[in-house]
Amino acid sequence: MTRPGAPLVLGGLAVLLLAASLAHLGIGATGATLGALFGDDERARAVVLELRAPRLLVGLCAGACLGVSGALLQAGVRNQLASPEITGVGSGAVLGAVVASVVGGAAAQPVPMAAAALVGGVVGGGVLWVVIGTSGDVAVRGVVVSAVLVGTTLLLLTARPQLAGAVSRWLLGSLVGRTWEHLAPLWPVLVAVLVVATALGGVLDVLAVDDDHAHAVGLAVVPWRSAVLLLAAVATSAAVAAVGATAFVGLLAPHAARWLVGPVHRWAVPASALAGAVSVAAADAVGQLVGVPAGAITALIGAVVLVAVARRTGGIG
C-alpha cells in the first residue's frame, strides 16, 4: 500500500538531493561553490564547471541508475537481498568495463566502455538466471556467480599489470576524474530506464508477490521477468561504466524508498532513484573529506544494512 503523502516524500527527497549536491560542490581546498558561476573568479568558475559539476552529475546519475536497478531486481526475483552486487549483473558489468580497459584504444572510450559493460552485465545476469533455474536461490548462488566473475576480472590484470591501479577504480567505485564525456552516455540511459521502470510499476507490483498471483491476473511471468532483469542490467551497466562498482547502493536505495513511500512501485521506483543519487553524492562528499573512494563508503554502510536485512528476512537463501 502506498503510504499517505508519497508525493510529498518524493519532494522531500528532491530537496535532500539538492542540499547534498550543494554540499558536494562546496568541498575542496579552493572554496569554489555554485556561487562561483556568477562571480569574477575565472579559476573558481573553471573548478566548478570542469571538475566538480561533471563529477557530481555523473555520481547522481550513476546512483539513480543503481537505485532503480535494485528496485527492479528485488521485485523481479522477489528477494529483498537482491542487488547488482549479488546477482552477477554488477560484477559482469565490471568485467566488461575491465575488458575494454585491457583492450585499450577506442574500446576504452566512455561510449564503447559502456557498451562493453552492458554486454558483461547482461551475460552476468544471464549466467545467474541459468544457474538458479527454478530454485529461486538468488542470494547464495548469486554470490558464487559474482565471485567467479570478480575472479575473472582479477585474472585479467595479469595480462596488463600496469593497469592495476586504474582498474581498481572499477572494483571499488570512484568518481575521481569524471568529466562531461562520462556523463554523455549515462544520463540518456537513466532517463529511459527511469521512465520505463516507473511505467512498469503495476507489473513490478505483481511480480513482487508470487508467480501464482501473476498467473491469476493474466501476467506472462517469464517474459516480463526477463524484461525487468534486462532493464536492471542496462541501468547497472551504465552506472558501472561511469563510476565502477559502487557497492550496495542498489541494495540500500530500494529499502529506503519502500520505508519512505511504501511498496507500490509507481512511487518506489522514483524514490529509489532519488535515494540512490543522494547516497552516491553523500558518499563521494564524505570520501573526499577522508580520502577514500565513494564505493568504500557505500560498501561499509551497505554491509551493515545487508546483515540487518538478512536477519530480518530469516537468512540469505
mmCIF file of N, CA, C and O in Angstrom, residues 218-311:
data_model
loop_
_atom_site.group_PDB
_atom_site.id
_atom_site.type_symbol
_atom_site.label_atom_id
_atom_site.label_comp_id
_atom_site.label_asym_id
_atom_site.label_seq_id
_atom_site.Cartn_x
_atom_site.Cartn_y
_atom_site.Cartn_z
ATOM 1 N N GLY A 218 -3.299 -12.888 -15.154
ATOM 2 C CA GLY A 218 -3.027 -12.940 -16.582
ATOM 3 C C GLY A 218 -1.690 -12.374 -17.013
ATOM 4 O O GLY A 218 -1.514 -12.026 -18.189
ATOM 5 N N LEU A 219 -0.727 -12.299 -16.092
ATOM 6 C CA LEU A 219 0.586 -11.771 -16.436
ATOM 7 C C LEU A 219 1.508 -12.900 -16.893
ATOM 8 O O LEU A 219 1.637 -13.920 -16.205
ATOM 9 N N ALA A 220 2.137 -12.725 -18.033
ATOM 10 C CA ALA A 220 3.116 -13.710 -18.528
ATOM 11 C C ALA A 220 4.411 -13.513 -17.751
ATOM 12 O O ALA A 220 5.176 -12.587 -18.024
ATOM 13 N N VAL A 221 4.653 -14.381 -16.770
ATOM 14 C CA VAL A 221 5.723 -14.151 -15.804
ATOM 15 C C VAL A 221 7.106 -14.156 -16.438
ATOM 16 O O VAL A 221 7.900 -13.226 -16.241
ATOM 17 N N VAL A 222 7.432 -15.200 -17.198
ATOM 18 C CA VAL A 222 8.796 -15.339 -17.718
ATOM 19 C C VAL A 222 9.191 -14.182 -18.633
ATOM 20 O O VAL A 222 10.260 -13.576 -18.451
ATOM 21 N N PRO A 223 8.373 -13.805 -19.621
ATOM 22 C CA PRO A 223 8.771 -12.680 -20.481
ATOM 23 C C PRO A 223 8.919 -11.367 -19.712
ATOM 24 O O PRO A 223 9.881 -10.621 -19.936
ATOM 25 N N TRP A 224 7.979 -11.110 -18.802
ATOM 26 C CA TRP A 224 8.045 -9.853 -18.065
ATOM 27 C C TRP A 224 9.218 -9.838 -17.100
ATOM 28 O O TRP A 224 9.897 -8.817 -16.952
ATOM 29 N N ARG A 225 9.466 -10.966 -16.432
ATOM 30 C CA ARG A 225 10.609 -11.009 -15.515
ATOM 31 C C ARG A 225 11.915 -10.845 -16.286
ATOM 32 O O ARG A 225 12.820 -10.146 -15.841
ATOM 33 N N SER A 226 12.000 -11.470 -17.439
ATOM 34 C CA SER A 226 13.203 -11.331 -18.269
ATOM 35 C C SER A 226 13.398 -9.877 -18.698
ATOM 36 O O SER A 226 14.526 -9.354 -18.694
ATOM 37 N N ALA A 227 12.307 -9.209 -19.056
ATOM 38 C CA ALA A 227 12.389 -7.806 -19.460
ATOM 39 C C ALA A 227 12.841 -6.933 -18.304
ATOM 40 O O ALA A 227 13.658 -6.008 -18.477
ATOM 41 N N VAL A 228 12.311 -7.215 -17.106
ATOM 42 C CA VAL A 228 12.695 -6.446 -15.919
ATOM 43 C C VAL A 228 14.172 -6.634 -15.602
ATOM 44 O O VAL A 228 14.893 -5.666 -15.306
ATOM 45 N N LEU A 229 14.655 -7.882 -15.676
ATOM 46 C CA LEU A 229 16.061 -8.144 -15.387
ATOM 47 C C LEU A 229 16.968 -7.519 -16.439
ATOM 48 O O LEU A 229 18.062 -7.034 -16.121
ATOM 49 N N LEU A 230 16.527 -7.523 -17.692
ATOM 50 C CA LEU A 230 17.312 -6.868 -18.739
ATOM 51 C C LEU A 230 17.392 -5.362 -18.492
ATOM 52 O O LEU A 230 18.456 -4.745 -18.648
ATOM 53 N N LEU A 231 16.275 -4.770 -18.079
ATOM 54 C CA LEU A 231 16.255 -3.344 -17.779
ATOM 55 C C LEU A 231 17.200 -3.037 -16.612
ATOM 56 O O LEU A 231 17.921 -2.024 -16.632
ATOM 57 N N ALA A 232 17.206 -3.906 -15.604
ATOM 58 C CA ALA A 232 18.121 -3.732 -14.476
ATOM 59 C C ALA A 232 19.569 -3.838 -14.925
ATOM 60 O O ALA A 232 20.441 -3.089 -14.454
ATOM 61 N N ALA A 233 19.837 -4.758 -15.851
ATOM 62 C CA ALA A 233 21.197 -4.917 -16.362
ATOM 63 C C ALA A 233 21.652 -3.668 -17.115
ATOM 64 O O ALA A 233 22.803 -3.237 -16.996
ATOM 65 N N VAL A 234 20.750 -3.083 -17.885
ATOM 66 C CA VAL A 234 21.080 -1.849 -18.621
ATOM 67 C C VAL A 234 21.416 -0.737 -17.642
ATOM 68 O O VAL A 234 22.427 -0.022 -17.798
ATOM 69 N N ALA A 235 20.589 -0.556 -16.612
ATOM 70 C CA ALA A 235 20.821 0.505 -15.630
ATOM 71 C C ALA A 235 22.129 0.299 -14.889
ATOM 72 O O ALA A 235 22.927 1.236 -14.706
ATOM 73 N N THR A 236 22.376 -0.929 -14.449
ATOM 74 C CA THR A 236 23.607 -1.230 -13.713
ATOM 75 C C THR A 236 24.834 -1.021 -14.582
ATOM 76 O O THR A 236 25.828 -0.434 -14.146
ATOM 77 N N SER A 237 24.769 -1.503 -15.807
ATOM 78 C CA SER A 237 25.918 -1.424 -16.697
ATOM 79 C C SER A 237 26.285 0.024 -17.001
ATOM 80 O O SER A 237 27.471 0.381 -17.061
ATOM 81 N N ALA A 238 25.289 0.870 -17.196
ATOM 82 C CA ALA A 238 25.567 2.281 -17.453
ATOM 83 C C ALA A 238 26.264 2.918 -16.253
ATOM 84 O O ALA A 238 27.214 3.696 -16.412
ATOM 85 N N ALA A 239 25.796 2.587 -15.051
ATOM 86 C CA ALA A 239 26.411 3.140 -13.845
ATOM 87 C C ALA A 239 27.836 2.638 -13.669
ATOM 88 O O ALA A 239 28.755 3.408 -13.358
ATOM 89 N N VAL A 240 28.025 1.340 -13.846
ATOM 90 C CA VAL A 240 29.354 0.750 -13.667
ATOM 91 C C VAL A 240 30.341 1.306 -14.691
ATOM 92 O O VAL A 240 31.500 1.590 -14.376
ATOM 93 N N ALA A 241 29.907 1.476 -15.924
ATOM 94 C CA ALA A 241 30.784 2.014 -16.957
ATOM 95 C C ALA A 241 31.241 3.426 -16.617
ATOM 96 O O ALA A 241 32.320 3.853 -17.035
ATOM 97 N N ALA A 242 30.442 4.143 -15.833
ATOM 98 C CA ALA A 242 30.781 5.521 -15.482
ATOM 99 C C ALA A 242 31.613 5.621 -14.215
ATOM 100 O O ALA A 242 32.575 6.396 -14.150
ATOM 101 N N VAL A 243 31.260 4.844 -13.178
ATOM 102 C CA VAL A 243 31.906 5.039 -11.876
ATOM 103 C C VAL A 243 32.459 3.764 -11.257
ATOM 104 O O VAL A 243 33.044 3.806 -10.177
ATOM 105 N N GLY A 244 32.275 2.615 -11.894
ATOM 106 C CA GLY A 244 32.740 1.377 -11.293
ATOM 107 C C GLY A 244 31.699 0.779 -10.360
ATOM 108 O O GLY A 244 30.563 1.232 -10.288
ATOM 109 N N ALA A 245 32.104 -0.234 -9.626
ATOM 110 C CA ALA A 245 31.176 -0.987 -8.773
ATOM 111 C C ALA A 245 30.976 -0.278 -7.436
ATOM 112 O O ALA A 245 31.626 -0.598 -6.429
ATOM 113 N N THR A 246 30.088 0.691 -7.418
ATOM 114 C CA THR A 246 29.773 1.413 -6.177
ATOM 115 C C THR A 246 28.842 0.535 -5.357
ATOM 116 O O THR A 246 27.626 0.521 -5.546
ATOM 117 N N ALA A 247 29.430 -0.183 -4.432
ATOM 118 C CA ALA A 247 28.752 -1.315 -3.796
ATOM 119 C C ALA A 247 27.547 -0.917 -2.959
ATOM 120 O O ALA A 247 27.551 0.103 -2.272
ATOM 121 N N PHE A 248 26.520 -1.762 -3.045
ATOM 122 C CA PHE A 248 25.364 -1.772 -2.164
ATOM 123 C C PHE A 248 24.397 -0.598 -2.322
ATOM 124 O O PHE A 248 23.416 -0.517 -1.588
ATOM 125 N N VAL A 249 24.659 0.323 -3.246
ATOM 126 C CA VAL A 249 23.676 1.389 -3.484
ATOM 127 C C VAL A 249 22.370 0.769 -3.964
ATOM 128 O O VAL A 249 21.283 1.186 -3.554
ATOM 129 N N GLY A 250 22.476 -0.253 -4.828
ATOM 130 C CA GLY A 250 21.283 -0.934 -5.318
ATOM 131 C C GLY A 250 20.556 -1.726 -4.258
ATOM 132 O O GLY A 250 19.395 -2.107 -4.455
ATOM 133 N N LEU A 251 21.202 -1.996 -3.150
ATOM 134 C CA LEU A 251 20.538 -2.642 -2.015
ATOM 135 C C LEU A 251 19.917 -1.614 -1.091
ATOM 136 O O LEU A 251 18.767 -1.756 -0.659
ATOM 137 N N LEU A 252 20.666 -0.561 -0.793
ATOM 138 C CA LEU A 252 20.228 0.445 0.169
ATOM 139 C C LEU A 252 19.043 1.259 -0.325
ATOM 140 O O LEU A 252 18.059 1.451 0.400
ATOM 141 N N ALA A 253 19.133 1.752 -1.561
ATOM 142 C CA ALA A 253 18.140 2.701 -2.060
ATOM 143 C C ALA A 253 16.722 2.135 -2.087
ATOM 144 O O ALA A 253 15.780 2.807 -1.628
ATOM 145 N N PRO A 254 16.486 0.921 -2.610
ATOM 146 C CA PRO A 254 15.108 0.414 -2.621
ATOM 147 C C PRO A 254 14.527 0.195 -1.225
ATOM 148 O O PRO A 254 13.329 0.422 -1.014
ATOM 149 N N HIS A 255 15.363 -0.228 -0.279
ATOM 150 C CA HIS A 255 14.863 -0.400 1.087
ATOM 151 C C HIS A 255 14.473 0.943 1.693
ATOM 152 O O HIS A 255 13.432 1.059 2.354
ATOM 153 N N ALA A 256 15.302 1.950 1.472
ATOM 154 C CA ALA A 256 14.963 3.282 1.956
ATOM 155 C C ALA A 256 13.692 3.791 1.291
ATOM 156 O O ALA A 256 12.824 4.387 1.944
ATOM 157 N N ALA A 257 13.553 3.539 -0.004
ATOM 158 C CA ALA A 257 12.374 4.004 -0.740
ATOM 159 C C ALA A 257 11.099 3.352 -0.220
ATOM 160 O O ALA A 257 10.081 4.027 -0.002
ATOM 161 N N ARG A 258 11.134 2.028 -0.032
ATOM 162 C CA ARG A 258 9.927 1.343 0.468
ATOM 163 C C ARG A 258 9.581 1.791 1.879
ATOM 164 O O ARG A 258 8.400 1.864 2.240
ATOM 165 N N TRP A 259 10.589 2.070 2.678
ATOM 166 C CA TRP A 259 10.334 2.552 4.031
ATOM 167 C C TRP A 259 9.672 3.931 4.005
ATOM 168 O O TRP A 259 8.809 4.241 4.831
ATOM 169 N N LEU A 260 10.034 4.732 3.016
ATOM 170 C CA LEU A 260 9.517 6.099 2.945
ATOM 171 C C LEU A 260 8.169 6.197 2.240
ATOM 172 O O LEU A 260 7.288 6.945 2.693
ATOM 173 N N VAL A 261 7.987 5.476 1.132
ATOM 174 C CA VAL A 261 6.776 5.658 0.330
ATOM 175 C C VAL A 261 5.918 4.405 0.233
ATOM 176 O O VAL A 261 4.845 4.436 -0.368
ATOM 177 N N GLY A 262 6.396 3.277 0.787
ATOM 178 C CA GLY A 262 5.631 2.048 0.694
ATOM 179 C C GLY A 262 6.060 1.202 -0.491
ATOM 180 O O GLY A 262 6.931 1.598 -1.272
ATOM 181 N N PRO A 263 5.460 0.023 -0.661
ATOM 182 C CA PRO A 263 5.931 -0.934 -1.667
ATOM 183 C C PRO A 263 5.391 -0.726 -3.084
ATOM 184 O O PRO A 263 5.809 -1.436 -3.997
ATOM 185 N N VAL A 264 4.454 0.190 -3.276
ATOM 186 C CA VAL A 264 3.890 0.405 -4.617
ATOM 187 C C VAL A 264 4.963 1.005 -5.513
ATOM 188 O O VAL A 264 5.488 2.098 -5.244
ATOM 189 N N HIS A 265 5.307 0.295 -6.585
ATOM 190 C CA HIS A 265 6.468 0.667 -7.375
ATOM 191 C C HIS A 265 6.284 1.934 -8.197
ATOM 192 O O HIS A 265 7.281 2.530 -8.645
ATOM 193 N N ARG A 266 5.070 2.364 -8.392
ATOM 194 C CA ARG A 266 4.861 3.631 -9.094
ATOM 195 C C ARG A 266 5.540 4.775 -8.344
ATOM 196 O O ARG A 266 5.980 5.754 -8.943
ATOM 197 N N TRP A 267 5.608 4.634 -7.028
ATOM 198 C CA TRP A 267 6.301 5.617 -6.201
ATOM 199 C C TRP A 267 7.676 5.127 -5.757
ATOM 200 O O TRP A 267 8.609 5.913 -5.610
ATOM 201 N N ALA A 268 7.801 3.828 -5.534
ATOM 202 C CA ALA A 268 9.051 3.287 -5.015
ATOM 203 C C ALA A 268 10.197 3.395 -6.018
ATOM 204 O O ALA A 268 11.352 3.582 -5.625
ATOM 205 N N VAL A 269 9.906 3.265 -7.308
ATOM 206 C CA VAL A 269 10.972 3.349 -8.318
ATOM 207 C C VAL A 269 11.595 4.744 -8.353
ATOM 208 O O VAL A 269 12.824 4.875 -8.249
ATOM 209 N N PRO A 270 10.809 5.823 -8.514
ATOM 210 C CA PRO A 270 11.454 7.146 -8.485
ATOM 211 C C PRO A 270 12.085 7.463 -7.141
ATOM 212 O O PRO A 270 13.122 8.141 -7.085
ATOM 213 N N ALA A 271 11.480 6.959 -6.053
ATOM 214 C CA ALA A 271 12.090 7.177 -4.736
ATOM 215 C C ALA A 271 13.429 6.460 -4.637
ATOM 216 O O ALA A 271 14.384 6.978 -4.043
ATOM 217 N N SER A 272 13.523 5.278 -5.226
ATOM 218 C CA SER A 272 14.792 4.546 -5.244
ATOM 219 C C SER A 272 15.846 5.308 -6.032
ATOM 220 O O SER A 272 17.028 5.341 -5.655
ATOM 221 N N ALA A 273 15.426 5.909 -7.149
ATOM 222 C CA ALA A 273 16.365 6.696 -7.950
ATOM 223 C C ALA A 273 16.901 7.881 -7.152
ATOM 224 O O ALA A 273 18.114 8.149 -7.139
ATOM 225 N N LEU A 274 16.004 8.583 -6.468
ATOM 226 C CA LEU A 274 16.434 9.734 -5.665
ATOM 227 C C LEU A 274 17.318 9.296 -4.501
ATOM 228 O O LEU A 274 18.346 9.928 -4.219
ATOM 229 N N ALA A 275 16.931 8.207 -3.835
ATOM 230 C CA ALA A 275 17.729 7.718 -2.707
ATOM 231 C C ALA A 275 19.110 7.269 -3.171
ATOM 232 O O ALA A 275 20.116 7.511 -2.491
ATOM 233 N N GLY A 276 19.176 6.609 -4.323
ATOM 234 C CA GLY A 276 20.465 6.190 -4.855
ATOM 235 C C GLY A 276 21.348 7.374 -5.201
ATOM 236 O O GLY A 276 22.554 7.377 -4.923
ATOM 237 N N ALA A 277 20.756 8.390 -5.803
ATOM 238 C CA ALA A 277 21.519 9.588 -6.158
ATOM 239 C C ALA A 277 22.059 10.281 -4.914
ATOM 240 O O ALA A 277 23.231 10.687 -4.864
ATOM 241 N N VAL A 278 21.207 10.422 -3.901
ATOM 242 C CA VAL A 278 21.651 11.043 -2.646
ATOM 243 C C VAL A 278 22.768 10.226 -2.008
ATOM 244 O O VAL A 278 23.761 10.775 -1.505
ATOM 245 N N SER A 279 22.637 8.904 -2.031
ATOM 246 C CA SER A 279 23.639 8.027 -1.413
ATOM 247 C C SER A 279 25.014 8.217 -2.030
ATOM 248 O O SER A 279 26.018 8.346 -1.319
ATOM 249 N N VAL A 280 25.063 8.222 -3.355
ATOM 250 C CA VAL A 280 26.360 8.342 -4.027
ATOM 251 C C VAL A 280 26.949 9.737 -3.829
ATOM 252 O O VAL A 280 28.156 9.884 -3.589
ATOM 253 N N ALA A 281 26.115 10.772 -3.936
ATOM 254 C CA ALA A 281 26.623 12.135 -3.735
ATOM 255 C C ALA A 281 27.164 12.305 -2.319
ATOM 256 O O ALA A 281 28.251 12.870 -2.118
ATOM 257 N N ALA A 282 26.418 11.810 -1.334
ATOM 258 C CA ALA A 282 26.869 11.929 0.052
ATOM 259 C C ALA A 282 28.125 11.102 0.302
ATOM 260 O O ALA A 282 29.056 11.547 0.981
ATOM 261 N N ALA A 283 28.158 9.881 -0.256
ATOM 262 C CA ALA A 283 29.326 9.020 -0.068
ATOM 263 C C ALA A 283 30.567 9.650 -0.691
ATOM 264 O O ALA A 283 31.668 9.579 -0.123
ATOM 265 N N ASP A 284 30.414 10.265 -1.864
ATOM 266 C CA ASP A 284 31.570 10.886 -2.505
ATOM 267 C C ASP A 284 32.031 12.113 -1.733
ATOM 268 O O ASP A 284 33.238 12.372 -1.639
ATOM 269 N N ALA A 285 31.071 12.852 -1.170
ATOM 270 C CA ALA A 285 31.452 14.011 -0.362
ATOM 271 C C ALA A 285 32.251 13.574 0.864
ATOM 272 O O ALA A 285 33.304 14.139 1.178
ATOM 273 N N VAL A 286 31.760 12.553 1.560
ATOM 274 C CA VAL A 286 32.482 12.033 2.725
ATOM 275 C C VAL A 286 33.822 11.450 2.299
ATOM 276 O O VAL A 286 34.852 11.644 2.957
ATOM 277 N N GLY A 287 33.810 10.724 1.177
ATOM 278 C CA GLY A 287 35.042 10.121 0.685
ATOM 279 C C GLY A 287 36.106 11.154 0.389
ATOM 280 O O GLY A 287 37.298 10.927 0.659
ATOM 281 N N GLN A 288 35.730 12.300 -0.160
ATOM 282 C CA GLN A 288 36.705 13.356 -0.422
ATOM 283 C C GLN A 288 37.292 13.911 0.868
ATOM 284 O O GLN A 288 38.474 14.262 0.922
ATOM 285 N N LEU A 289 36.471 13.963 1.902
ATOM 286 C CA LEU A 289 36.946 14.504 3.177
ATOM 287 C C LEU A 289 37.923 13.570 3.878
ATOM 288 O O LEU A 289 38.881 14.021 4.513
ATOM 289 N N VAL A 290 37.677 12.264 3.756
ATOM 290 C CA VAL A 290 38.516 11.299 4.468
ATOM 291 C C VAL A 290 39.536 10.622 3.557
ATOM 292 O O VAL A 290 40.363 9.839 4.024
ATOM 293 N N GLY A 291 39.470 10.909 2.253
ATOM 294 C CA GLY A 291 40.467 10.401 1.333
ATOM 295 C C GLY A 291 40.278 8.967 0.883
ATOM 296 O O GLY A 291 41.269 8.253 0.657
ATOM 297 N N VAL A 292 39.022 8.524 0.728
ATOM 298 C CA VAL A 292 38.747 7.177 0.234
ATOM 299 C C VAL A 292 37.719 7.265 -0.898
ATOM 300 O O VAL A 292 36.979 8.240 -0.986
ATOM 301 N N PRO A 293 37.654 6.244 -1.765
ATOM 302 C CA PRO A 293 36.661 6.272 -2.846
ATOM 303 C C PRO A 293 35.231 6.202 -2.298
ATOM 304 O O PRO A 293 34.995 5.670 -1.210
ATOM 305 N N ALA A 294 34.298 6.728 -3.086
ATOM 306 C CA ALA A 294 32.891 6.683 -2.681
ATOM 307 C C ALA A 294 32.421 5.257 -2.460
ATOM 308 O O ALA A 294 31.636 4.980 -1.543
ATOM 309 N N GLY A 295 32.905 4.324 -3.294
ATOM 310 C CA GLY A 295 32.492 2.938 -3.166
ATOM 311 C C GLY A 295 32.868 2.321 -1.838
ATOM 312 O O GLY A 295 32.186 1.414 -1.349
ATOM 313 N N ALA A 296 33.960 2.789 -1.236
ATOM 314 C CA ALA A 296 34.356 2.267 0.072
ATOM 315 C C ALA A 296 33.351 2.678 1.139
ATOM 316 O O ALA A 296 33.043 1.902 2.062
ATOM 317 N N ILE A 297 32.829 3.886 1.017
ATOM 318 C CA ILE A 297 31.838 4.369 1.986
ATOM 319 C C ILE A 297 30.529 3.592 1.848
ATOM 320 O O ILE A 297 29.955 3.117 2.839
ATOM 321 N N THR A 298 30.046 3.440 0.621
ATOM 322 C CA THR A 298 28.788 2.714 0.423
ATOM 323 C C THR A 298 28.924 1.241 0.784
ATOM 324 O O THR A 298 27.983 0.628 1.278
ATOM 325 N N ALA A 299 30.114 0.664 0.563
ATOM 326 C CA ALA A 299 30.325 -0.742 0.912
ATOM 327 C C ALA A 299 30.261 -0.939 2.413
ATOM 328 O O ALA A 299 29.684 -1.920 2.905
ATOM 329 N N LEU A 300 30.839 -0.009 3.162
ATOM 330 C CA LEU A 300 30.835 -0.115 4.625
ATOM 331 C C LEU A 300 29.415 -0.027 5.168
ATOM 332 O O LEU A 300 28.989 -0.848 5.983
ATOM 333 N N ILE A 301 28.670 0.969 4.704
ATOM 334 C CA ILE A 301 27.287 1.134 5.180
ATOM 335 C C ILE A 301 26.417 -0.008 4.677
ATOM 336 O O ILE A 301 25.591 -0.556 5.407
ATOM 337 N N GLY A 302 26.606 -0.390 3.427
ATOM 338 C CA GLY A 302 25.794 -1.449 2.841
ATOM 339 C C GLY A 302 25.988 -2.779 3.518
ATOM 340 O O GLY A 302 25.040 -3.566 3.634
ATOM 341 N N ALA A 303 27.204 -3.071 3.977
ATOM 342 C CA ALA A 303 27.451 -4.332 4.655
ATOM 343 C C ALA A 303 26.627 -4.435 5.935
ATOM 344 O O ALA A 303 26.070 -5.489 6.258
ATOM 345 N N VAL A 304 26.523 -3.327 6.640
ATOM 346 C CA VAL A 304 25.716 -3.308 7.872
ATOM 347 C C VAL A 304 24.247 -3.531 7.542
ATOM 348 O O VAL A 304 23.553 -4.317 8.200
ATOM 349 N N VAL A 305 23.761 -2.842 6.505
ATOM 350 C CA VAL A 305 22.364 -2.994 6.107
ATOM 351 C C VAL A 305 22.095 -4.413 5.617
ATOM 352 O O VAL A 305 21.047 -4.994 5.910
ATOM 353 N N LEU A 306 23.042 -4.985 4.884
ATOM 354 C CA LEU A 306 22.869 -6.343 4.378
ATOM 355 C C LEU A 306 22.672 -7.333 5.517
ATOM 356 O O LEU A 306 21.792 -8.196 5.462
ATOM 357 N N VAL A 307 23.483 -7.207 6.554
ATOM 358 C CA VAL A 307 23.344 -8.110 7.713
ATOM 359 C C VAL A 307 21.991 -7.898 8.371
ATOM 360 O O VAL A 307 21.306 -8.862 8.735
ATOM 361 N N ALA A 308 21.575 -6.638 8.520
ATOM 362 C CA ALA A 308 20.294 -6.354 9.158
ATOM 363 C C ALA A 308 19.118 -6.927 8.356
ATOM 364 O O ALA A 308 18.209 -7.530 8.915
ATOM 365 N N VAL A 309 19.169 -6.751 7.045
ATOM 366 C CA VAL A 309 18.083 -7.255 6.212
ATOM 367 C C VAL A 309 18.077 -8.786 6.212
ATOM 368 O O VAL A 309 17.019 -9.421 6.275
ATOM 369 N N ALA A 310 19.264 -9.399 6.179
ATOM 370 C CA ALA A 310 19.349 -10.854 6.197
ATOM 371 C C ALA A 310 18.756 -11.418 7.477
ATOM 372 O O ALA A 310 18.031 -12.428 7.461
ATOM 373 N N ARG A 311 19.018 -10.774 8.589
ATOM 374 C CA ARG A 311 18.459 -11.239 9.861
ATOM 375 C C ARG A 311 16.931 -11.069 9.877
ATOM 376 O O ARG A 311 16.212 -11.936 10.363
#
